[in-house]
Amino acid sequence: MKRIKWMLLICACSVTAVYGQKTDRDYLRSGNKLYKDSLFVKAEVDYRKALEVNPKSADALYNLGNSLLMQEKGKEAMEQLDAASRLEKDKEKLAHIYHNMGVILQASKQLPQCIEAYKQALRNNPKDDETRYNMALAQKQLKDQQQQQEQNQQQEQNQQQEQKQDQKQDEKEQNKDQQDQDKKQQNQNNQQQQNQNQMSKENAEQLLNAVMQDEKNVQDKVKKAIQMQGRKLEKDW
């Protein structure tokens, strides 16, 4: 179960304030009371006021981060917790800070960074079983995520391979169709050529027959003329 460490902190050393003015510790106490009453927005205001008085207050940064986290402002909360981790020296407090950073990262599926945050928390507090459990859960989630990514990549590769095979098959069928069409066209051309050749032969025969007929007609006419001429000669005699 992922839970934030919400222990509210009050710094031991507060900035000395002018008489009548509130110190950062005053704002921290007020903010912590509001936080416990689940008035997270109002608590945020007091924590920010504490930081105005003492910008280097790791406790104010940590508590502000928690109040933002409870408002589901993960990115802003992360910024405050990260700033607190750079200032805090106490190991137990650091463990709380890194634990909550891990929770935010885990919720946003940034699992490698989340695991590293939990490791930092355990380095500062090796006895924290809750952090250890969260880290084990994040490691399992990361492994599952990587396996899913590998499966997705394999599936994508298989799909690409199938697409290539389908494309090759389509090209092969297109080539076959083109070859069949070319062959059909060639057959049609050959048939047309044969028809033309046949027509040319028939035309030649017809022309030859016509010439021969004409020649016969001429010969017949010549013969007839000769015969007629012969008759005239016989009559004159």
PDB file of C-alpha atoms in Angstrom:
ATOM      1  CA  MET A   1       0.000   0.000   0.000  1.00  0.00           C
ATOM      2  CA  LYS A   2       1.451   3.383  -1.014  1.00  0.00           C
ATOM      3  CA  ARG A   3       1.093   5.960   1.743  1.00  0.00           C
ATOM      4  CA  ILE A   4       2.790   9.293   2.243  1.00  0.00           C
ATOM      5  CA  LYS A   5       4.771  10.020   5.348  1.00  0.00           C
ATOM      6  CA  TRP A   6       2.837  12.943   6.769  1.00  0.00           C
ATOM      7  CA  MET A   7       4.737  13.517  10.001  1.00  0.00           C
ATOM      8  CA  LEU A   8       4.638  17.277  10.450  1.00  0.00           C
ATOM      9  CA  LEU A   9       7.916  18.872  11.307  1.00  0.00           C
ATOM     10  CA  ILE A  10       8.810  21.928  13.304  1.00  0.00           C
ATOM     11  CA  CYS A  11      12.352  23.179  13.070  1.00  0.00           C
ATOM     12  CA  ALA A  12      14.314  23.395  16.291  1.00  0.00           C
ATOM     13  CA  CYS A  13      15.923  26.651  15.260  1.00  0.00           C
ATOM     14  CA  SER A  14      13.584  29.360  14.117  1.00  0.00           C
ATOM     15  CA  VAL A  15      14.412  32.828  12.891  1.00  0.00           C
ATOM     16  CA  THR A  16      14.212  35.360  15.672  1.00  0.00           C
ATOM     17  CA  ALA A  17      11.369  37.735  14.972  1.00  0.00           C
ATOM     18  CA  VAL A  18      10.810  41.316  15.967  1.00  0.00           C
ATOM     19  CA  TYR A  19       8.532  41.639  18.996  1.00  0.00           C
ATOM     20  CA  GLY A  20       4.905  41.224  17.964  1.00  0.00           C
ATOM     21  CA  GLN A  21       5.691  39.482  14.692  1.00  0.00           C
ATOM     22  CA  LYS A  22       5.254  35.751  14.035  1.00  0.00           C
ATOM     23  CA  THR A  23       8.238  33.502  13.502  1.00  0.00           C
ATOM     24  CA  ASP A  24       8.552  30.700  10.959  1.00  0.00           C
ATOM     25  CA  ARG A  25       7.959  28.306  13.877  1.00  0.00           C
ATOM     26  CA  ASP A  26       4.661  30.039  14.640  1.00  0.00           C
ATOM     27  CA  TYR A  27       3.504  29.601  11.054  1.00  0.00           C
ATOM     28  CA  LEU A  28       4.625  25.969  11.101  1.00  0.00           C
ATOM     29  CA  ARG A  29       2.572  25.232  14.213  1.00  0.00           C
ATOM     30  CA  SER A  30      -0.464  27.002  12.784  1.00  0.00           C
ATOM     31  CA  GLY A  31      -0.043  25.187   9.470  1.00  0.00           C
ATOM     32  CA  ASN A  32       0.345  21.822  11.190  1.00  0.00           C
ATOM     33  CA  LYS A  33      -2.892  22.331  13.105  1.00  0.00           C
ATOM     34  CA  LEU A  34      -4.715  23.181   9.891  1.00  0.00           C
ATOM     35  CA  TYR A  35      -3.132  20.168   8.183  1.00  0.00           C
ATOM     36  CA  LYS A  36      -4.343  17.796  10.906  1.00  0.00           C
ATOM     37  CA  ASP A  37      -7.835  19.245  10.445  1.00  0.00           C
ATOM     38  CA  SER A  38      -7.515  18.416   6.703  1.00  0.00           C
ATOM     39  CA  LEU A  39      -7.559  22.124   5.806  1.00  0.00           C
ATOM     40  CA  PHE A  40      -4.731  21.643   3.341  1.00  0.00           C
ATOM     41  CA  VAL A  41      -5.162  24.882   1.374  1.00  0.00           C
ATOM     42  CA  LYS A  42      -5.026  27.005   4.521  1.00  0.00           C
ATOM     43  CA  ALA A  43      -2.103  24.934   5.798  1.00  0.00           C
ATOM     44  CA  GLU A  44      -0.296  25.639   2.524  1.00  0.00           C
ATOM     45  CA  VAL A  45      -0.708  29.372   3.118  1.00  0.00           C
ATOM     46  CA  ASP A  46       0.894  29.180   6.547  1.00  0.00           C
ATOM     47  CA  TYR A  47       3.789  27.034   5.302  1.00  0.00           C
ATOM     48  CA  ARG A  48       4.476  29.574   2.581  1.00  0.00           C
ATOM     49  CA  LYS A  49       4.458  32.326   5.166  1.00  0.00           C
ATOM     50  CA  ALA A  50       6.971  30.319   7.209  1.00  0.00           C
ATOM     51  CA  LEU A  51       9.203  30.169   4.116  1.00  0.00           C
ATOM     52  CA  GLU A  52       8.879  33.908   3.635  1.00  0.00           C
ATOM     53  CA  VAL A  53      10.319  34.326   7.110  1.00  0.00           C
ATOM     54  CA  ASN A  54      12.902  31.550   6.702  1.00  0.00           C
ATOM     55  CA  PRO A  55      13.460  30.433   3.055  1.00  0.00           C
ATOM     56  CA  LYS A  56      15.917  27.748   4.180  1.00  0.00           C
ATOM     57  CA  SER A  57      13.491  25.949   6.474  1.00  0.00           C
ATOM     58  CA  ALA A  58      13.596  22.286   5.393  1.00  0.00           C
ATOM     59  CA  ASP A  59      10.643  21.578   7.692  1.00  0.00           C
ATOM     60  CA  ALA A  60       8.499  24.249   6.010  1.00  0.00           C
ATOM     61  CA  LEU A  61       9.446  22.907   2.572  1.00  0.00           C
ATOM     62  CA  TYR A  62       8.623  19.334   3.603  1.00  0.00           C
ATOM     63  CA  ASN A  63       5.287  20.255   5.182  1.00  0.00           C
ATOM     64  CA  LEU A  64       4.407  22.474   2.210  1.00  0.00           C
ATOM     65  CA  GLY A  65       5.180  19.567  -0.102  1.00  0.00           C
ATOM     66  CA  ASN A  66       2.866  17.312   1.889  1.00  0.00           C
ATOM     67  CA  SER A  67       0.031  19.850   1.861  1.00  0.00           C
ATOM     68  CA  LEU A  68       0.367  20.190  -1.917  1.00  0.00           C
ATOM     69  CA  LEU A  69       0.437  16.426  -2.272  1.00  0.00           C
ATOM     70  CA  MET A  70      -2.820  16.139  -0.324  1.00  0.00           C
ATOM     71  CA  GLN A  71      -4.297  18.610  -2.850  1.00  0.00           C
ATOM     72  CA  GLU A  72      -3.116  16.284  -5.649  1.00  0.00           C
ATOM     73  CA  LYS A  73      -0.587  18.825  -6.883  1.00  0.00           C
ATOM     74  CA  GLY A  74       2.108  16.253  -7.444  1.00  0.00           C
ATOM     75  CA  LYS A  75       4.471  18.329  -9.565  1.00  0.00           C
ATOM     76  CA  GLU A  76       4.501  21.277  -7.152  1.00  0.00           C
ATOM     77  CA  ALA A  77       4.828  18.936  -4.192  1.00  0.00           C
ATOM     78  CA  MET A  78       7.811  17.253  -5.829  1.00  0.00           C
ATOM     79  CA  GLU A  79       9.567  20.581  -6.236  1.00  0.00           C
ATOM     80  CA  GLN A  80       9.165  21.405  -2.527  1.00  0.00           C
ATOM     81  CA  LEU A  81      10.273  17.953  -1.372  1.00  0.00           C
ATOM     82  CA  ASP A  82      13.293  18.034  -3.656  1.00  0.00           C
ATOM     83  CA  ALA A  83      14.273  21.411  -2.230  1.00  0.00           C
ATOM     84  CA  ALA A  84      13.815  20.045   1.307  1.00  0.00           C
ATOM     85  CA  SER A  85      16.055  17.053   0.542  1.00  0.00           C
ATOM     86  CA  ARG A  86      18.892  19.443  -0.388  1.00  0.00           C
ATOM     87  CA  LEU A  87      18.664  21.248   2.946  1.00  0.00           C
ATOM     88  CA  GLU A  88      17.747  18.504   5.425  1.00  0.00           C
ATOM     89  CA  LYS A  89      20.583  16.829   7.337  1.00  0.00           C
ATOM     90  CA  ASP A  90      18.610  14.624   9.709  1.00  0.00           C
ATOM     91  CA  LYS A  91      18.520  11.039   8.370  1.00  0.00           C
ATOM     92  CA  GLU A  92      15.066  10.185   9.673  1.00  0.00           C
ATOM     93  CA  LYS A  93      13.574  13.317   8.160  1.00  0.00           C
ATOM     94  CA  LEU A  94      15.408  12.622   4.893  1.00  0.00           C
ATOM     95  CA  ALA A  95      13.907   9.141   4.836  1.00  0.00           C
ATOM     96  CA  HIS A  96      10.415  10.667   5.093  1.00  0.00           C
ATOM     97  CA  ILE A  97      11.199  13.164   2.324  1.00  0.00           C
ATOM     98  CA  TYR A  98      12.508  10.532  -0.097  1.00  0.00           C
ATOM     99  CA  HIS A  99       9.633   8.179   0.736  1.00  0.00           C
ATOM    100  CA  ASN A 100       7.077  10.806  -0.264  1.00  0.00           C
ATOM    101  CA  MET A 101       9.051  11.647  -3.395  1.00  0.00           C
ATOM    102  CA  GLY A 102       8.893   7.963  -4.264  1.00  0.00           C
ATOM    103  CA  VAL A 103       5.120   7.915  -3.777  1.00  0.00           C
ATOM    104  CA  ILE A 104       4.690  10.849  -6.168  1.00  0.00           C
ATOM    105  CA  LEU A 105       6.961   9.294  -8.783  1.00  0.00           C
ATOM    106  CA  GLN A 106       5.240   5.928  -8.448  1.00  0.00           C
ATOM    107  CA  ALA A 107       1.824   7.510  -8.966  1.00  0.00           C
ATOM    108  CA  SER A 108       3.064   9.176 -12.168  1.00  0.00           C
ATOM    109  CA  LYS A 109       4.548   5.883 -13.451  1.00  0.00           C
ATOM    110  CA  GLN A 110       8.129   7.186 -13.284  1.00  0.00           C
ATOM    111  CA  LEU A 111       9.237   3.859 -11.888  1.00  0.00           C
ATOM    112  CA  PRO A 112      13.046   3.967 -12.272  1.00  0.00           C
ATOM    113  CA  GLN A 113      13.176   7.368 -10.507  1.00  0.00           C
ATOM    114  CA  CYS A 114      10.638   6.135  -7.962  1.00  0.00           C
ATOM    115  CA  ILE A 115      12.798   3.105  -7.082  1.00  0.00           C
ATOM    116  CA  GLU A 116      15.836   5.332  -6.685  1.00  0.00           C
ATOM    117  CA  ALA A 117      13.909   7.610  -4.298  1.00  0.00           C
ATOM    118  CA  TYR A 118      12.889   4.610  -2.170  1.00  0.00           C
ATOM    119  CA  LYS A 119      16.508   3.440  -2.128  1.00  0.00           C
ATOM    120  CA  GLN A 120      17.545   6.842  -0.832  1.00  0.00           C
ATOM    121  CA  ALA A 121      14.882   6.603   1.860  1.00  0.00           C
ATOM    122  CA  LEU A 122      16.162   3.155   2.937  1.00  0.00           C
ATOM    123  CA  ARG A 123      19.750   4.371   2.997  1.00  0.00           C
ATOM    124  CA  ASN A 124      18.673   6.908   5.587  1.00  0.00           C
ATOM    125  CA  ASN A 125      16.361   4.510   7.428  1.00  0.00           C
ATOM    126  CA  PRO A 126      17.025   0.835   6.606  1.00  0.00           C
ATOM    127  CA  LYS A 127      14.317  -0.296   9.066  1.00  0.00           C
ATOM    128  CA  ASP A 128      11.436   1.325   7.200  1.00  0.00           C
ATOM    129  CA  ASP A 129       9.382  -1.689   6.076  1.00  0.00           C
ATOM    130  CA  GLU A 130       6.714   0.447   4.414  1.00  0.00           C
ATOM    131  CA  THR A 131       9.288   1.998   2.105  1.00  0.00           C
ATOM    132  CA  ARG A 132      10.772  -1.440   1.451  1.00  0.00           C
ATOM    133  CA  TYR A 133       7.345  -2.756   0.476  1.00  0.00           C
ATOM    134  CA  ASN A 134       6.687   0.209  -1.815  1.00  0.00           C
ATOM    135  CA  MET A 135      10.041  -0.302  -3.498  1.00  0.00           C
ATOM    136  CA  ALA A 136       9.363  -4.012  -4.063  1.00  0.00           C
ATOM    137  CA  LEU A 137       5.992  -3.130  -5.577  1.00  0.00           C
ATOM    138  CA  ALA A 138       7.590  -0.507  -7.846  1.00  0.00           C
ATOM    139  CA  GLN A 139      10.224  -3.009  -8.968  1.00  0.00           C
ATOM    140  CA  LYS A 140       7.505  -5.510  -9.892  1.00  0.00           C
ATOM    141  CA  GLN A 141       5.597  -2.803 -11.741  1.00  0.00           C
ATOM    142  CA  LEU A 142       8.754  -1.861 -13.649  1.00  0.00           C
ATOM    143  CA  LYS A 143       9.396  -5.489 -14.600  1.00  0.00           C
ATOM    144  CA  ASP A 144       5.802  -5.902 -15.784  1.00  0.00           C
ATOM    145  CA  GLN A 145       6.072  -2.644 -17.705  1.00  0.00           C
ATOM    146  CA  GLN A 146       9.279  -3.748 -19.434  1.00  0.00           C
ATOM    147  CA  GLN A 147       7.770  -7.122 -20.329  1.00  0.00           C
ATOM    148  CA  GLN A 148       4.704  -5.407 -21.758  1.00  0.00           C
ATOM    149  CA  GLN A 149       6.910  -3.080 -23.790  1.00  0.00           C
ATOM    150  CA  GLU A 150       8.855  -6.069 -25.138  1.00  0.00           C
ATOM    151  CA  GLN A 151       5.603  -7.821 -26.051  1.00  0.00           C
ATOM    152  CA  ASN A 152       4.351  -4.674 -27.767  1.00  0.00           C
ATOM    153  CA  GLN A 153       7.609  -4.335 -29.697  1.00  0.00           C
ATOM    154  CA  GLN A 154       7.483  -7.986 -30.741  1.00  0.00           C
ATOM    155  CA  GLN A 155       3.865  -7.630 -31.792  1.00  0.00           C
ATOM    156  CA  GLU A 156       4.718  -4.502 -33.767  1.00  0.00           C
ATOM    157  CA  GLN A 157       7.620  -6.294 -35.476  1.00  0.00           C
ATOM    158  CA  ASN A 158       5.332  -9.227 -36.333  1.00  0.00           C
ATOM    159  CA  GLN A 159       2.759  -6.851 -37.775  1.00  0.00           C
ATOM    160  CA  GLN A 160       5.412  -5.098 -39.846  1.00  0.00           C
ATOM    161  CA  GLN A 161       6.687  -8.458 -41.106  1.00  0.00           C
ATOM    162  CA  GLU A 162       3.147  -9.523 -42.023  1.00  0.00           C
ATOM    163  CA  GLN A 163       2.607  -6.235 -43.817  1.00  0.00           C
ATOM    164  CA  LYS A 164       5.819  -6.745 -45.806  1.00  0.00           C
ATOM    165  CA  GLN A 165       4.780 -10.286 -46.728  1.00  0.00           C
ATOM    166  CA  ASP A 166       1.307  -9.078 -47.732  1.00  0.00           C
ATOM    167  CA  GLN A 167       2.894  -6.310 -49.787  1.00  0.00           C
ATOM    168  CA  LYS A 168       5.183  -8.817 -51.545  1.00  0.00           C
ATOM    169  CA  GLN A 169       2.216 -11.091 -52.224  1.00  0.00           C
ATOM    170  CA  ASP A 170       0.225  -8.171 -53.616  1.00  0.00           C
ATOM    171  CA  GLU A 171       3.146  -7.179 -55.832  1.00  0.00           C
ATOM    172  CA  LYS A 172       3.509 -10.770 -57.014  1.00  0.00           C
ATOM    173  CA  GLU A 173      -0.181 -10.978 -57.859  1.00  0.00           C
ATOM    174  CA  GLN A 174      -0.037  -7.611 -59.598  1.00  0.00           C
ATOM    175  CA  ASN A 175       2.943  -8.766 -61.655  1.00  0.00           C
ATOM    176  CA  LYS A 176       1.112 -11.967 -62.579  1.00  0.00           C
ATOM    177  CA  ASP A 177      -1.975 -10.000 -63.567  1.00  0.00           C
ATOM    178  CA  GLN A 178       0.193  -7.688 -65.645  1.00  0.00           C
ATOM    179  CA  GLN A 179       1.904 -10.648 -67.313  1.00  0.00           C
ATOM    180  CA  ASP A 180      -1.467 -12.258 -68.048  1.00  0.00           C
ATOM    181  CA  GLN A 181      -2.710  -8.996 -69.460  1.00  0.00           C
ATOM    182  CA  ASP A 182       0.425  -8.579 -71.574  1.00  0.00           C
ATOM    183  CA  LYS A 183       0.086 -12.156 -72.824  1.00  0.00           C
ATOM    184  CA  LYS A 184      -3.574 -11.608 -73.664  1.00  0.00           C
ATOM    185  CA  GLN A 185      -2.694  -8.409 -75.489  1.00  0.00           C
ATOM    186  CA  GLN A 186       0.067 -10.187 -77.384  1.00  0.00           C
ATOM    187  CA  ASN A 187      -2.343 -12.949 -78.396  1.00  0.00           C
ATOM    188  CA  GLN A 188      -4.814 -10.348 -79.587  1.00  0.00           C
ATOM    189  CA  ASN A 189      -2.091  -8.626 -81.587  1.00  0.00           C
ATOM    190  CA  ASN A 190      -1.015 -11.924 -83.099  1.00  0.00           C
ATOM    191  CA  GLN A 191      -4.603 -12.760 -84.001  1.00  0.00           C
ATOM    192  CA  GLN A 192      -5.053  -9.364 -85.591  1.00  0.00           C
ATOM    193  CA  GLN A 193      -1.837  -9.837 -87.556  1.00  0.00           C
ATOM    194  CA  GLN A 194      -2.992 -13.247 -88.719  1.00  0.00           C
ATOM    195  CA  ASN A 195      -6.336 -11.801 -89.709  1.00  0.00           C
ATOM    196  CA  GLN A 196      -4.606  -9.036 -91.618  1.00  0.00           C
ATOM    197  CA  ASN A 197      -2.321 -11.551 -93.331  1.00  0.00           C
ATOM    198  CA  GLN A 198      -5.325 -13.706 -94.226  1.00  0.00           C
ATOM    199  CA  MET A 199      -7.147 -10.702 -95.588  1.00  0.00           C
ATOM    200  CA  SER A 200      -4.071  -9.673 -97.598  1.00  0.00           C
ATOM    201  CA  LYS A 201      -3.854 -13.179 -99.104  1.00  0.00           C
ATOM    202  CA  GLU A 202      -7.541 -13.219 -99.956  1.00  0.00           C
ATOM    203  CA  ASN A 203      -7.289  -9.736-101.426  1.00  0.00           C
ATOM    204  CA  ALA A 204      -4.327 -10.816-103.532  1.00  0.00           C
ATOM    205  CA  GLU A 205      -6.239 -13.835-104.788  1.00  0.00           C
ATOM    206  CA  GLN A 206      -9.244 -11.704-105.537  1.00  0.00           C
ATOM    207  CA  LEU A 207      -7.086  -9.179-107.382  1.00  0.00           C
ATOM    208  CA  LEU A 208      -5.376 -11.988-109.297  1.00  0.00           C
ATOM    209  CA  ASN A 209      -8.692 -13.541-110.214  1.00  0.00           C
ATOM    210  CA  ALA A 210      -9.975 -10.171-111.292  1.00  0.00           C
ATOM    211  CA  VAL A 211      -6.891  -9.592-113.479  1.00  0.00           C
ATOM    212  CA  MET A 212      -7.190 -13.051-114.967  1.00  0.00           C
ATOM    213  CA  GLN A 213     -10.885 -12.476-115.596  1.00  0.00           C
ATOM    214  CA  ASP A 214     -10.122  -9.143-117.211  1.00  0.00           C
ATOM    215  CA  GLU A 215      -7.461 -10.770-119.338  1.00  0.00           C
ATOM    216  CA  LYS A 216      -9.879 -13.524-120.364  1.00  0.00           C
ATOM    217  CA  ASN A 217     -12.465 -10.949-121.189  1.00  0.00           C
ATOM    218  CA  VAL A 218      -9.933  -9.104-123.333  1.00  0.00           C
ATOM    219  CA  GLN A 219      -8.928 -12.294-125.074  1.00  0.00           C
ATOM    220  CA  ASP A 220     -12.541 -13.161-125.635  1.00  0.00           C
ATOM    221  CA  LYS A 221     -13.144  -9.775-127.140  1.00  0.00           C
ATOM    222  CA  VAL A 222     -10.057 -10.107-129.354  1.00  0.00           C
ATOM    223  CA  LYS A 223     -11.140 -13.511-130.541  1.00  0.00           C
ATOM    224  CA  LYS A 224     -14.606 -12.237-131.180  1.00  0.00           C
ATOM    225  CA  ALA A 225     -13.254  -9.288-133.109  1.00  0.00           C
ATOM    226  CA  ILE A 226     -11.031 -11.547-135.204  1.00  0.00           C
ATOM    227  CA  GLN A 227     -13.935 -13.794-135.934  1.00  0.00           C
ATOM    228  CA  MET A 228     -16.047 -10.831-136.978  1.00  0.00           C
ATOM    229  CA  GLN A 229     -13.276  -9.548-139.161  1.00  0.00           C
ATOM    230  CA  GLY A 230     -12.933 -12.932-140.817  1.00  0.00           C
ATOM    231  CA  ARG A 231     -16.586 -12.996-141.649  1.00  0.00           C
ATOM    232  CA  LYS A 232     -16.413  -9.591-143.269  1.00  0.00           C
ATOM    233  CA  LEU A 233     -13.531 -10.713-145.441  1.00  0.00           C
ATOM    234  CA  GLU A 234     -15.407 -13.774-146.584  1.00  0.00           C
ATOM    235  CA  LYS A 235     -18.442 -11.646-147.481  1.00  0.00           C
ATOM    236  CA  ASP A 236     -16.361  -9.215-149.576  1.00  0.00           C
ATOM    237  CA  TRP A 237     -15.069 -12.063-151.606  1.00  0.00           C
TER     238      TRP A 237
END
